[in-house]
Short mmCIF file of C-alpha atoms in Angstrom, two decimals:
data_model
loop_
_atom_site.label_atom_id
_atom_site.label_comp_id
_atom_site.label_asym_id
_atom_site.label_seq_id
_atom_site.Cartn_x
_atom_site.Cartn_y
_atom_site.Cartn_z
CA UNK A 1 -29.72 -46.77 31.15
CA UNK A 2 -29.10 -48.47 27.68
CA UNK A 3 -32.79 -49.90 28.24
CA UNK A 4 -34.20 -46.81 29.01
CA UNK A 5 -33.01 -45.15 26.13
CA UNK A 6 -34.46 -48.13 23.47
CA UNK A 7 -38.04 -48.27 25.65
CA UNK A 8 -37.88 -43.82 25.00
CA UNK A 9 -36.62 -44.38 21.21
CA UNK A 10 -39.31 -47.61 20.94
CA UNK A 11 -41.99 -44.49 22.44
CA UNK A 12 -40.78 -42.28 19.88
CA UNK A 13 -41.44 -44.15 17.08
CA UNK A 14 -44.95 -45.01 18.50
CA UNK A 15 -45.31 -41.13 18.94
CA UNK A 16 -44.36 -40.93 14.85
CA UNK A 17 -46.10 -43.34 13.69
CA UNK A 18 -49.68 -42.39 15.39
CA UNK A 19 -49.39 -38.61 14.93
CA UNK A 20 -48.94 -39.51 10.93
CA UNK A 21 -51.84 -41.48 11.48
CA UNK A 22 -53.84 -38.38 12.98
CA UNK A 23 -52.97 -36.52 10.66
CA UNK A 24 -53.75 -38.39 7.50
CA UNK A 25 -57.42 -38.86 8.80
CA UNK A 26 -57.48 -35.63 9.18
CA UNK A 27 -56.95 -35.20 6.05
CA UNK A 28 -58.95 -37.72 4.35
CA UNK A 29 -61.88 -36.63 6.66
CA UNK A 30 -61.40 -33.22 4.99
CA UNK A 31 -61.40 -34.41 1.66
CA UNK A 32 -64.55 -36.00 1.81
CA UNK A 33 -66.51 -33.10 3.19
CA UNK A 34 -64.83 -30.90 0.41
CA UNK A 35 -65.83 -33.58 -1.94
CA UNK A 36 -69.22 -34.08 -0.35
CA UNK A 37 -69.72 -30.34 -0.66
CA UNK A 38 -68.84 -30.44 -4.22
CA UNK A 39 -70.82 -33.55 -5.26
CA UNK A 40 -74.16 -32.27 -3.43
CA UNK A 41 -73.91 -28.59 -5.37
CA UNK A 42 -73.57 -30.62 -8.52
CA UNK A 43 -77.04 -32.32 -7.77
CA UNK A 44 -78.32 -28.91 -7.21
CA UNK A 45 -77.27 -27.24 -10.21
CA UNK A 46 -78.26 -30.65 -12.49
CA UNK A 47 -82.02 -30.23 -10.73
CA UNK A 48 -81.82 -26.00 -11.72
CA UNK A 49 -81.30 -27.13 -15.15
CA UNK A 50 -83.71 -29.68 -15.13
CA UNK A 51 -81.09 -32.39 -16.39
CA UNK A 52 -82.03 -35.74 -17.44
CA UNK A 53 -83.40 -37.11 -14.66
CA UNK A 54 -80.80 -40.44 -14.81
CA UNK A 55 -78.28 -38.38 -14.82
CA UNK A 56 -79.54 -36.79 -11.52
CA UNK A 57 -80.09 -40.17 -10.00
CA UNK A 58 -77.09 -40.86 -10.91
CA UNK A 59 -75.19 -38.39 -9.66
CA UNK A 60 -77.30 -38.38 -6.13
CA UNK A 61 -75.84 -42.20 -5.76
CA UNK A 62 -72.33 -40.85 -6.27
CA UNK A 63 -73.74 -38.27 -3.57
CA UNK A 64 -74.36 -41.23 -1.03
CA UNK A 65 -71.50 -43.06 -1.78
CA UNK A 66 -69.53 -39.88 -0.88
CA UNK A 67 -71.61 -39.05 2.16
CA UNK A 68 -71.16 -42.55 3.80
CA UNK A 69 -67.87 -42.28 3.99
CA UNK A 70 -67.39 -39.64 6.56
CA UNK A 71 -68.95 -41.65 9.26
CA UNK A 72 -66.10 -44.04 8.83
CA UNK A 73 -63.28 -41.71 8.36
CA UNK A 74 -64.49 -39.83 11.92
CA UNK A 75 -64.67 -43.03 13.81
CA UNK A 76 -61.04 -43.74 12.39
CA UNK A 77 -60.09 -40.24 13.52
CA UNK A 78 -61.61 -40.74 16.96
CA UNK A 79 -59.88 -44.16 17.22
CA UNK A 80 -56.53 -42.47 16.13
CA UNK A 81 -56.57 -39.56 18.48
CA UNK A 82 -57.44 -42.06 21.08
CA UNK A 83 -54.26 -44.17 20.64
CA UNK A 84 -52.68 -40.77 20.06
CA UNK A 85 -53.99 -39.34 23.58
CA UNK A 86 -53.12 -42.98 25.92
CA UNK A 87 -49.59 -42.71 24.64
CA UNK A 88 -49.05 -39.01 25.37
CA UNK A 89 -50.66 -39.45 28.48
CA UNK A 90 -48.61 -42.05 29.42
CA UNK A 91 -45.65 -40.18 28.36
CA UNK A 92 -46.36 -37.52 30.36
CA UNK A 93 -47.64 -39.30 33.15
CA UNK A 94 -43.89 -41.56 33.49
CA UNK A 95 -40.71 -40.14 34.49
CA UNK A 96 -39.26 -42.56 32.50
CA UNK A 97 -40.18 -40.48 29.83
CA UNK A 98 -38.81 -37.37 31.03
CA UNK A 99 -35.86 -36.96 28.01
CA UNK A 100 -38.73 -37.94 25.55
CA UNK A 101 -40.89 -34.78 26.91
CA UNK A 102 -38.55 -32.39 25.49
CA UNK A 103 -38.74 -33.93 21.63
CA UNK A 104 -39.85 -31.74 18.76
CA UNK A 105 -42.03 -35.44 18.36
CA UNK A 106 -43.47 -35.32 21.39
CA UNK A 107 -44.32 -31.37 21.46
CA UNK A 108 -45.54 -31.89 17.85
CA UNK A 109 -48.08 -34.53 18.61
CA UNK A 110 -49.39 -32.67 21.87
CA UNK A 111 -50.07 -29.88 19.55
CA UNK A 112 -51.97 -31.79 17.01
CA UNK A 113 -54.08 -33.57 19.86
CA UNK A 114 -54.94 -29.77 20.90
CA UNK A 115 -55.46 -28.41 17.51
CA UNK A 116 -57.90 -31.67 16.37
CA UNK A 117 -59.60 -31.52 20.08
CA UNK A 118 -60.15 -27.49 18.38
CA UNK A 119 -61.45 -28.81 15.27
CA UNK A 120 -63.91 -31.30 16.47
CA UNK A 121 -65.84 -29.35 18.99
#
């Protein structure tokens, strides 16, 4: 039994650890479409007012740099929901994980996997 309950506490620690990571991707994939948003209307209103066009260039680079970042951060978000989704799975799948099913952890990460399965499609 005493094994048991350090394999469940060793699962729920996994369960912690890759739900933060879920949902800090999350995040930073939302901050860099915000940002993205923000950068690109900046161009738009520097063309309307016929800024120098350095400045413009400029500013477009800054554009790119901000775009090419949310490839990466949704491949890290599909690689963390991944991990995220094999160990519920196999949480849910084991009934050697039974005592773990009823965690606030465990309900909290199914819920995230449903609400960024929501998000994404």
């Amino acid at each position: 039994v005493f094994v048991q309950r350090s394999h469940t506490m060793s699962e729920l620690k996994q369960l912690k650890v890759k739900a933060g990571v879920v949902r800090r991707v999350l995040k930073d994939l939302d901050y860099t479409k915000k940002e993205t948003a923000a950068q690109a209307a900046k161009v738009e209103k520097m063309k309307a007012e016929q800024a120098d066009p350095y400045d413009i260039k400029k500013q477009e680079e800054v554009l790119a740099e901000c775009a090419s970042h949310r490839p990466l951060d949704e491949e890290r978000l599909e690689n963390a929901i991944d991990d995220l989704t094999r160990l519920v799975s196999e949480c849910r799948e084991s009934p050697d994980f039974d005592d773990l099913k009823e965690t606030e952890e465990f309900k909290a990460a199914a819920t995230l996997l449903e609400e960024s399965a929501a998000a994404s499609n």
